[in-house]
mmCIF file of N, CA and C in Angstrom:
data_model
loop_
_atom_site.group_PDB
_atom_site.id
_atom_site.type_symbol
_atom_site.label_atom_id
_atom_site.label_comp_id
_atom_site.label_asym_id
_atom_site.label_seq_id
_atom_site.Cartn_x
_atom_site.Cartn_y
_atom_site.Cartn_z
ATOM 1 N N UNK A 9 0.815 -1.202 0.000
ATOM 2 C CA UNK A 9 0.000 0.000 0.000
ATOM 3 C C UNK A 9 0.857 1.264 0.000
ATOM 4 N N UNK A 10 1.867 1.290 1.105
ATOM 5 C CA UNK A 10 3.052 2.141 0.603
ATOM 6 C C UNK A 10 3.027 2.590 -0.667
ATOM 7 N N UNK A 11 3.689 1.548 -1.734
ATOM 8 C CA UNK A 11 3.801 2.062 -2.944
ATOM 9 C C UNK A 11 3.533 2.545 -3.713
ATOM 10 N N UNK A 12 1.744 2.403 -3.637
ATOM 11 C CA UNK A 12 0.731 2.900 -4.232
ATOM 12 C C UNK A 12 0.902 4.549 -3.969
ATOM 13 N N UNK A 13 0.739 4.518 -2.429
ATOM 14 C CA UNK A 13 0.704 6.000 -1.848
ATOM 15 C C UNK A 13 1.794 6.832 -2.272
ATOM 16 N N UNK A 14 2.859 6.486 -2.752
ATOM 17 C CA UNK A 14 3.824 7.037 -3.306
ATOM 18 C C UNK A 14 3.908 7.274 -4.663
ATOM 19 N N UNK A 15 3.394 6.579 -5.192
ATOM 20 C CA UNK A 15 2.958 6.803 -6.968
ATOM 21 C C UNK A 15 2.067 8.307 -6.891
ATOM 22 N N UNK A 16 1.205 7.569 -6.334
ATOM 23 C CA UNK A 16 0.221 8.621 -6.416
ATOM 24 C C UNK A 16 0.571 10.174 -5.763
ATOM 25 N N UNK A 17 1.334 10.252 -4.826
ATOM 26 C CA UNK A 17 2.137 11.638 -4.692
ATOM 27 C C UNK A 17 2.916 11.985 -5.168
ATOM 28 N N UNK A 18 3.343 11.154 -6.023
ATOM 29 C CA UNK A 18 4.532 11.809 -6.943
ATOM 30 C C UNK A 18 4.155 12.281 -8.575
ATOM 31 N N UNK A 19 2.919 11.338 -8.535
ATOM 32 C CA UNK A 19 1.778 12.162 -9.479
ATOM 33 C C UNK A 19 1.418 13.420 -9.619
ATOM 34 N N UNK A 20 0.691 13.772 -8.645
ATOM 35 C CA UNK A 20 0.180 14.980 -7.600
ATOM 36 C C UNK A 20 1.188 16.082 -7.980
ATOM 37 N N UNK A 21 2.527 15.433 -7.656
ATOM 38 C CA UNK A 21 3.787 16.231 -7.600
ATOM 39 C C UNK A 21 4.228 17.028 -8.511
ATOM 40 N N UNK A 22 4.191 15.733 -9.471
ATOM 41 C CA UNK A 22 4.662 15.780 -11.318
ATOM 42 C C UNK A 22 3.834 16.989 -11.727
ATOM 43 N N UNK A 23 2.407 16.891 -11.495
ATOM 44 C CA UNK A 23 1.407 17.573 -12.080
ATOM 45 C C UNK A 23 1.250 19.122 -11.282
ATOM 46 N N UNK A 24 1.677 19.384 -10.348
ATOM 47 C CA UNK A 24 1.751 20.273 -9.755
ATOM 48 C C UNK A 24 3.652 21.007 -10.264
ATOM 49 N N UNK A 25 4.142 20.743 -10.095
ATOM 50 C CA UNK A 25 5.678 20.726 -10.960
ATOM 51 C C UNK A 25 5.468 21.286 -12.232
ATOM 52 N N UNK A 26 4.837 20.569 -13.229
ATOM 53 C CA UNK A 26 4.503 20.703 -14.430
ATOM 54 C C UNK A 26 3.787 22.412 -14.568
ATOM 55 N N UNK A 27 2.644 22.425 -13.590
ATOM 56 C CA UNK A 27 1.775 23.794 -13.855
ATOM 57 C C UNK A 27 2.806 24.649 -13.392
ATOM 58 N N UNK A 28 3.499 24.729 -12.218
ATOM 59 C CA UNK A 28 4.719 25.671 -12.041
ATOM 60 C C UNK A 28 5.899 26.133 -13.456
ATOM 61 N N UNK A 29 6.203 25.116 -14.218
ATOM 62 C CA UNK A 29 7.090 25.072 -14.963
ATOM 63 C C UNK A 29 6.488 25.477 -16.618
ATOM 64 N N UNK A 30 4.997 25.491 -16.577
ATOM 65 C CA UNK A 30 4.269 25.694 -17.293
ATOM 66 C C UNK A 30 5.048 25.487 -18.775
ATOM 67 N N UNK A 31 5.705 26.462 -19.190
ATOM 68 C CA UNK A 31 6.177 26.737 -20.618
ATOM 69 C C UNK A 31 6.943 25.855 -21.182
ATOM 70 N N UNK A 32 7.964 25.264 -20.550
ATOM 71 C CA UNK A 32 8.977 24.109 -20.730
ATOM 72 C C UNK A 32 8.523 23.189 -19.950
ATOM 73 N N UNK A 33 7.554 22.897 -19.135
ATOM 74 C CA UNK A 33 7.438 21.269 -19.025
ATOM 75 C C UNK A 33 5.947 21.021 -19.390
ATOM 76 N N UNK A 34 5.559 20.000 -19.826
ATOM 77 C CA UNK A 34 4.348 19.478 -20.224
ATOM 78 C C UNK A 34 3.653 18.581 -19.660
ATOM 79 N N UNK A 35 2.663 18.219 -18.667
ATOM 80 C CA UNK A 35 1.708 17.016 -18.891
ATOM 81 C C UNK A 35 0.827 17.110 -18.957
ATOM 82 N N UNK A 36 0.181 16.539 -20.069
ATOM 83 C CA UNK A 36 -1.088 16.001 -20.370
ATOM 84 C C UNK A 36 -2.465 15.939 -19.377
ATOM 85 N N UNK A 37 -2.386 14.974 -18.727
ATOM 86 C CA UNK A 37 -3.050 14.488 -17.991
ATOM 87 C C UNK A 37 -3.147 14.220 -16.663
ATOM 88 N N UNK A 38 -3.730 13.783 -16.130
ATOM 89 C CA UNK A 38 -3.486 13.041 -14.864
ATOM 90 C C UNK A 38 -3.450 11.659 -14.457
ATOM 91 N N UNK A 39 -3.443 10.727 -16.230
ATOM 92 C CA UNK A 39 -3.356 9.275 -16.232
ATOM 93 C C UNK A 39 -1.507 9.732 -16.456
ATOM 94 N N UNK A 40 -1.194 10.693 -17.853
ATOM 95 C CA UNK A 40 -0.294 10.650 -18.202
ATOM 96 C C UNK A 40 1.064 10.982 -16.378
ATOM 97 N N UNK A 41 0.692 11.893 -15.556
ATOM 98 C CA UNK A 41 1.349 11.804 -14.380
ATOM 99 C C UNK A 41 1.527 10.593 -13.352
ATOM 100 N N UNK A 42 0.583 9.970 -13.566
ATOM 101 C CA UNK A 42 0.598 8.298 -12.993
ATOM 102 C C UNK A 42 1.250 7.632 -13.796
ATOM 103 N N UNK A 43 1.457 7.842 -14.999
ATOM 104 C CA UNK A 43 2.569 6.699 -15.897
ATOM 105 C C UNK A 43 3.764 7.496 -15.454
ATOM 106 N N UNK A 44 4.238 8.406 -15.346
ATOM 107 C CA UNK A 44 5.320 9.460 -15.029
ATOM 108 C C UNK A 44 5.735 9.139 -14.157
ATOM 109 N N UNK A 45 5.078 8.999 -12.930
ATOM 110 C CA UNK A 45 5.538 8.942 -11.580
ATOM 111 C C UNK A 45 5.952 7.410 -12.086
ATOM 112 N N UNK A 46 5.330 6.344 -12.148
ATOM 113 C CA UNK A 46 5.528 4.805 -12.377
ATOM 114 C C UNK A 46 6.898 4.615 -12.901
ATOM 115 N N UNK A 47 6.876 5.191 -14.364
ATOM 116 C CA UNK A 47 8.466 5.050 -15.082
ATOM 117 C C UNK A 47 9.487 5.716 -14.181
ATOM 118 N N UNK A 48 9.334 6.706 -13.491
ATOM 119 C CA UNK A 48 9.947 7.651 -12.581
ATOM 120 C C UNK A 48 10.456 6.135 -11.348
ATOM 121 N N UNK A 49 9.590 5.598 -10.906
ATOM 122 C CA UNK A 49 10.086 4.733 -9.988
ATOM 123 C C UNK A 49 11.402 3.628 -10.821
ATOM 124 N N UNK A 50 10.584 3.022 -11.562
ATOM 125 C CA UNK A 50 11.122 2.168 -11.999
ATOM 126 C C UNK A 50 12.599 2.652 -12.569
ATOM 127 N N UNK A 51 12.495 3.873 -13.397
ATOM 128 C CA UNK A 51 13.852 4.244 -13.879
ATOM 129 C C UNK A 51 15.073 4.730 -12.543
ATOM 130 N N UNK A 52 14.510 4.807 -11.448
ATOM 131 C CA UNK A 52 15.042 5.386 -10.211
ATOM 132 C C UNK A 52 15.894 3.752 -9.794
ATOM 133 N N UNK A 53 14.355 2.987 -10.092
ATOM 134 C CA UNK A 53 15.248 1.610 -9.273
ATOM 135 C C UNK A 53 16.089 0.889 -10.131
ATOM 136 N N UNK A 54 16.063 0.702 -11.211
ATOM 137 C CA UNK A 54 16.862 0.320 -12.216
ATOM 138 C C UNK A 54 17.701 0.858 -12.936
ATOM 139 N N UNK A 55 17.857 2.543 -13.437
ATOM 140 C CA UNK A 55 19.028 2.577 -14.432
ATOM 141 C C UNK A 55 19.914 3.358 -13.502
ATOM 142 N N UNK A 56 19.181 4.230 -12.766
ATOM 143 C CA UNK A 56 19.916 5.297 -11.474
ATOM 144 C C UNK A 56 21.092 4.694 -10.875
ATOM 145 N N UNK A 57 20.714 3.319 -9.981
ATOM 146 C CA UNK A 57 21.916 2.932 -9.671
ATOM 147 C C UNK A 57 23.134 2.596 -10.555
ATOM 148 N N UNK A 58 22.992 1.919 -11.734
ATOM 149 C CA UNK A 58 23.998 1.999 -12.680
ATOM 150 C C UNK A 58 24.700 2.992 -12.898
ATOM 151 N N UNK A 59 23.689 4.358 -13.341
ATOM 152 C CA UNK A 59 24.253 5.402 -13.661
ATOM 153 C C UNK A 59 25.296 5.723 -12.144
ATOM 154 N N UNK A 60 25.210 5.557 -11.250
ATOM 155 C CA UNK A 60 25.630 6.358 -9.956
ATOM 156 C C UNK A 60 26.939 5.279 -9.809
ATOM 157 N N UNK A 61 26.967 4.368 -9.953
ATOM 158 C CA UNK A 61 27.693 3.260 -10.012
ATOM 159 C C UNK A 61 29.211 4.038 -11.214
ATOM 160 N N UNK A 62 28.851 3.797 -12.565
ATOM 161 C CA UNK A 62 29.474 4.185 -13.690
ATOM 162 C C UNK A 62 29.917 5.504 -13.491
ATOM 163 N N UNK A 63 29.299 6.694 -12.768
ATOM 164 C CA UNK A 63 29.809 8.115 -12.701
ATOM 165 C C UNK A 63 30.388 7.958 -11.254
ATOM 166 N N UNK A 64 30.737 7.137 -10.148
ATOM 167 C CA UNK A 64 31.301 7.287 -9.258
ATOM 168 C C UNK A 64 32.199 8.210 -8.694
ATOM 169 N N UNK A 65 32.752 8.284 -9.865
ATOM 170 C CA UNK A 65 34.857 9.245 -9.513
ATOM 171 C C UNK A 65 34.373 10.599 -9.233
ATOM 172 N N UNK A 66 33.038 10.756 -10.582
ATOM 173 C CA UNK A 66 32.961 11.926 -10.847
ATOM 174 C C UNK A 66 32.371 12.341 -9.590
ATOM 175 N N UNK A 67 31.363 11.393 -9.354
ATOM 176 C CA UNK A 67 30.049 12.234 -8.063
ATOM 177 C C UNK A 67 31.345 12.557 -7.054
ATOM 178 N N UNK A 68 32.559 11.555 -6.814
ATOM 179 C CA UNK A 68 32.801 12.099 -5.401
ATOM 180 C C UNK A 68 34.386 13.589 -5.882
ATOM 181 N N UNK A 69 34.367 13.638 -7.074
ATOM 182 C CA UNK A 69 35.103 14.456 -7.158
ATOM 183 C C UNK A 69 34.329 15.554 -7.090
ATOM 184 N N UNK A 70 32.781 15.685 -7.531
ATOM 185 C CA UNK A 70 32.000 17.170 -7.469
ATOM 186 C C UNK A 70 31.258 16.830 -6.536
ATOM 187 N N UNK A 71 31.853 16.760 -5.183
ATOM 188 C CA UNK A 71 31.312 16.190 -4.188
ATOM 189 C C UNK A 71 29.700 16.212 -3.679
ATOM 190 N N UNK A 72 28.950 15.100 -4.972
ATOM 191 C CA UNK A 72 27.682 14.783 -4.860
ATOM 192 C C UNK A 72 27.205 15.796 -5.666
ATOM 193 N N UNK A 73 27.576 16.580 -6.330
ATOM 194 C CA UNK A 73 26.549 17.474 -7.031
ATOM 195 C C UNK A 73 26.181 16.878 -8.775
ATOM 196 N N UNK A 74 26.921 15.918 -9.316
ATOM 197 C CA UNK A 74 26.898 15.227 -10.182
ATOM 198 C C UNK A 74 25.683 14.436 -10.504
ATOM 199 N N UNK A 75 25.183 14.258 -8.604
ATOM 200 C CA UNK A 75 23.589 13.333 -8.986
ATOM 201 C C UNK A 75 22.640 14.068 -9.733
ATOM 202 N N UNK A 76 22.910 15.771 -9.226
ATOM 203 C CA UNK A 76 21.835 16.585 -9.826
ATOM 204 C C UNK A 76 21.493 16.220 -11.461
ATOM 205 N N UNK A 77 22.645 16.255 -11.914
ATOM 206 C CA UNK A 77 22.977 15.633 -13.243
ATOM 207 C C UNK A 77 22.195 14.447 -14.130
ATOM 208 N N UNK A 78 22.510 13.613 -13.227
ATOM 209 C CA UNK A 78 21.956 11.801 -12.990
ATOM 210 C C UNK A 78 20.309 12.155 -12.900
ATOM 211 N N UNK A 79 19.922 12.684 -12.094
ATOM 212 C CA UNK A 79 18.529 13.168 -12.020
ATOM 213 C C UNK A 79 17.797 13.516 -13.149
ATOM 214 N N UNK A 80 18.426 14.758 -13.701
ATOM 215 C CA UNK A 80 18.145 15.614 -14.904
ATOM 216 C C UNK A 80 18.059 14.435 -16.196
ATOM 217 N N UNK A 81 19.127 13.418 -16.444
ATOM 218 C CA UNK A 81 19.375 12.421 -17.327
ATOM 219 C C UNK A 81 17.839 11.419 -16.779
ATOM 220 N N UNK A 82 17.703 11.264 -16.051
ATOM 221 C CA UNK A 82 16.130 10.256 -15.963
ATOM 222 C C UNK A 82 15.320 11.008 -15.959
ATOM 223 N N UNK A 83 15.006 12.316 -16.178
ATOM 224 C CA UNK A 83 13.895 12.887 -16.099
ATOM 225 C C UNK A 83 13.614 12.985 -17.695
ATOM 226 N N UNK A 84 14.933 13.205 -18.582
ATOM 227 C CA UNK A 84 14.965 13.274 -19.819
ATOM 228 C C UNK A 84 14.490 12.083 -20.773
ATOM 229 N N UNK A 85 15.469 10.971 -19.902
ATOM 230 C CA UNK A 85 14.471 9.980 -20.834
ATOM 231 C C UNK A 85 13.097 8.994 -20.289
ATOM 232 N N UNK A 86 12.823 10.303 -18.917
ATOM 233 C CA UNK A 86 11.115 9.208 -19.270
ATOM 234 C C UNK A 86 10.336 10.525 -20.041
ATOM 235 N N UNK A 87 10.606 11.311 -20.183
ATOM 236 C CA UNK A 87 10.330 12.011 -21.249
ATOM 237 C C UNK A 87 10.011 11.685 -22.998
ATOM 238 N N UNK A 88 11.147 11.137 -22.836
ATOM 239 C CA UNK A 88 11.319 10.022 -24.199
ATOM 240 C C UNK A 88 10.659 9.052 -24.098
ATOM 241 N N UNK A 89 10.152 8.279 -23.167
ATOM 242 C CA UNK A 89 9.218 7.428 -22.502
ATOM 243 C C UNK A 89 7.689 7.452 -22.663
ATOM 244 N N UNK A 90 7.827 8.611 -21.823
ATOM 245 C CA UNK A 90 6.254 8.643 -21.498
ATOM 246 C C UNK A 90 5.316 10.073 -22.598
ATOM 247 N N UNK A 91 4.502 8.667 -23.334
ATOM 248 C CA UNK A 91 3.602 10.139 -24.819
ATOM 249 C C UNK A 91 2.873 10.913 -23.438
ATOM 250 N N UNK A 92 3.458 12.208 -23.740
ATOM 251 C CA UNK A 92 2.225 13.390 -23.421
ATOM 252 C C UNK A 92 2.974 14.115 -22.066
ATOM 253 N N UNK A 93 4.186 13.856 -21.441
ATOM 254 C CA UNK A 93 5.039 14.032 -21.066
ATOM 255 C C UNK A 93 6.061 14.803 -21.962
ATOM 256 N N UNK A 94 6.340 16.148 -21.833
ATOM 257 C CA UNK A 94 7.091 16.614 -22.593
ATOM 258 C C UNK A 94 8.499 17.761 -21.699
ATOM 259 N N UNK A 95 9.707 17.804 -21.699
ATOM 260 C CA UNK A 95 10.499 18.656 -21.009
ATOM 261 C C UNK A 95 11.732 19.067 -22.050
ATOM 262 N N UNK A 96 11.681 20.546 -22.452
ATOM 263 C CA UNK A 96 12.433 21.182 -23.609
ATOM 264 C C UNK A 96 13.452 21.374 -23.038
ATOM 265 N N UNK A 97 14.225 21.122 -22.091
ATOM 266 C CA UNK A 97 15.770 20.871 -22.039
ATOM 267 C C UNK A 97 16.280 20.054 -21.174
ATOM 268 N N UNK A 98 17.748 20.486 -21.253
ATOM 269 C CA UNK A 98 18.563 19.461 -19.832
ATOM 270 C C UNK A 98 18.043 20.318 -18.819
ATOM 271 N N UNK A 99 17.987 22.061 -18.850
ATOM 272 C CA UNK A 99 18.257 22.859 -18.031
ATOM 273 C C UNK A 99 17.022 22.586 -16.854
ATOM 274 N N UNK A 100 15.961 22.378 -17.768
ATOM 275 C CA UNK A 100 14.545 22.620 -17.438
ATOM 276 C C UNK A 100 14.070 21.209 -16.726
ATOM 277 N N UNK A 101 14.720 20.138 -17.465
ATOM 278 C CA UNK A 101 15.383 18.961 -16.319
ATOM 279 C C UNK A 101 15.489 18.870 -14.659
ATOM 280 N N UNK A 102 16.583 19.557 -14.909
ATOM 281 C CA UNK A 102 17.138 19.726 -13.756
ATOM 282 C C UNK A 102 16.676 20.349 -12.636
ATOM 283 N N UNK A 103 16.000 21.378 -13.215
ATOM 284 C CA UNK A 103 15.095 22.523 -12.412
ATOM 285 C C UNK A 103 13.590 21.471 -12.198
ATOM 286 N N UNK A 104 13.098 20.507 -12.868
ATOM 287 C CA UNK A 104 11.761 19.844 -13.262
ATOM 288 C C UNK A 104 12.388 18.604 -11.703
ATOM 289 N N UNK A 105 13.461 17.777 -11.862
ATOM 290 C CA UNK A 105 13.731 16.881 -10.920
ATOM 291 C C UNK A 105 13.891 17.725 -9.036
ATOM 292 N N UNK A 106 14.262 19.185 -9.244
ATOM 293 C CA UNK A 106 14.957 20.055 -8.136
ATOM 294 C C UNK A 106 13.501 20.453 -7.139
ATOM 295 N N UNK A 107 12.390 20.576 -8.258
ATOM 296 C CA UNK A 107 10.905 21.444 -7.801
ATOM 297 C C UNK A 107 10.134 19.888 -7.326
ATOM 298 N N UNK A 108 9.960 19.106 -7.903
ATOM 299 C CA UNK A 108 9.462 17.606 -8.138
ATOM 300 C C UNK A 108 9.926 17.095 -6.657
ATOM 301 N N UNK A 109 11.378 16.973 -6.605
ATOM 302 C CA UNK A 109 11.774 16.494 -4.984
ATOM 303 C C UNK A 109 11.096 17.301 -4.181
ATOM 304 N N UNK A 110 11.041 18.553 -4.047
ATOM 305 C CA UNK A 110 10.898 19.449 -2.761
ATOM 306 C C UNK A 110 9.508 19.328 -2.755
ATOM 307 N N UNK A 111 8.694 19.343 -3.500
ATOM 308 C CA UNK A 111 6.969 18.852 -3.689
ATOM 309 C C UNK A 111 6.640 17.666 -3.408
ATOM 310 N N UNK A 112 7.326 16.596 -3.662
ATOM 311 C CA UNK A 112 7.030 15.547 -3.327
ATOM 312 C C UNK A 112 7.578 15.119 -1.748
ATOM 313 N N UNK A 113 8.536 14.904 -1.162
ATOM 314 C CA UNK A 113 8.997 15.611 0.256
ATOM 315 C C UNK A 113 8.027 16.026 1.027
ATOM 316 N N UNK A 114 7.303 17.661 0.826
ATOM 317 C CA UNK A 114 6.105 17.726 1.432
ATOM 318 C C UNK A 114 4.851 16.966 1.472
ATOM 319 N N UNK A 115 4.818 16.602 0.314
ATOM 320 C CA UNK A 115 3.349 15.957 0.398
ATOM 321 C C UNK A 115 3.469 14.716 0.944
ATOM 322 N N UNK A 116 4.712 14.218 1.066
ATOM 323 C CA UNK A 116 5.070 12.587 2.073
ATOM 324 C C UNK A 116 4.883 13.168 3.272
ATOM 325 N N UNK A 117 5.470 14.499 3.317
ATOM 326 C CA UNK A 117 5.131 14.869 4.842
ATOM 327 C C UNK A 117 3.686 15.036 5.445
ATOM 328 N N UNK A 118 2.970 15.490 4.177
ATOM 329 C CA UNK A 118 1.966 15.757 4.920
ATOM 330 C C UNK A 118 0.880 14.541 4.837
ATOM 331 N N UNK A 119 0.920 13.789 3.922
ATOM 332 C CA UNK A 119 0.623 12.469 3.917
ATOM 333 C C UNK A 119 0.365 11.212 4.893
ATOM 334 N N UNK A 120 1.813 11.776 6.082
ATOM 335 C CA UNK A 120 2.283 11.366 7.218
ATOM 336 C C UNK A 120 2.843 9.909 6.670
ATOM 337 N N UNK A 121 3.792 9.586 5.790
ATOM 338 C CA UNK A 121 4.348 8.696 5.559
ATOM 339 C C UNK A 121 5.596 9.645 5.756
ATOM 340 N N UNK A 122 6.953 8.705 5.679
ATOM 341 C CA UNK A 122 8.334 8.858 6.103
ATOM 342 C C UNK A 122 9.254 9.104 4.666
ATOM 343 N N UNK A 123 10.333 9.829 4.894
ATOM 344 C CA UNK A 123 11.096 9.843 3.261
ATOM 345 C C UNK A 123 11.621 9.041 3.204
#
């Protein structure tokens, strides 16, 4: 049930993110933010660690600011992913993964589930 509850706020999130970012980020819907958040998990649990794995030297030479990076790169390709989901840069990325955490964060908080 957890998991569910977490999809679904990171939905919430996406879609609230999205209206903030209005001009450069896009969603559709509110089915299309539930596939978002979904690929969002899945690409988190599966390619993220690789990626964090493979950029190692780098993350600890820019001590951790490299994930921001790593972030921006999965936000891009569930973009590529998900029809009706749309984000016009890396920049807007980055700023889309930066607003997305801090929204989603609260709403776990207020949710009363744990990060």
């Amino acid at each position: 049930m957890g998991f569910l509850l977490r999809i679904l706020v990171s939905a919430i999130a996406a879609m609230f993110t999205a209206y903030l970012l209005k001009p450069a980020v896009k969603v559709d819907s509110f089915v299309t933010a539930l596939i978002l958040a979904l690929v969002l998990a899945i690409l988190n649990a599966l390619v993220k660690p690789l990626l964090v794995l493979l950029t190692f030297p780098v993350t600890i030479v820019t001590l951790g600011l490299f994930l921001f990076v790593i972030n921006a790169l999965i936000i891009l390709l569930a973009s590529k992913l998900v029809p009706g989901f749309k984000v016009d840069g890396f920049w807007w990325a980055l700023l889309f993964s930066i607003v997305m955490t801090i929204i989603n964060s609260v709403l776990i908080g207020l949710a009363g589930g744990s990060n």
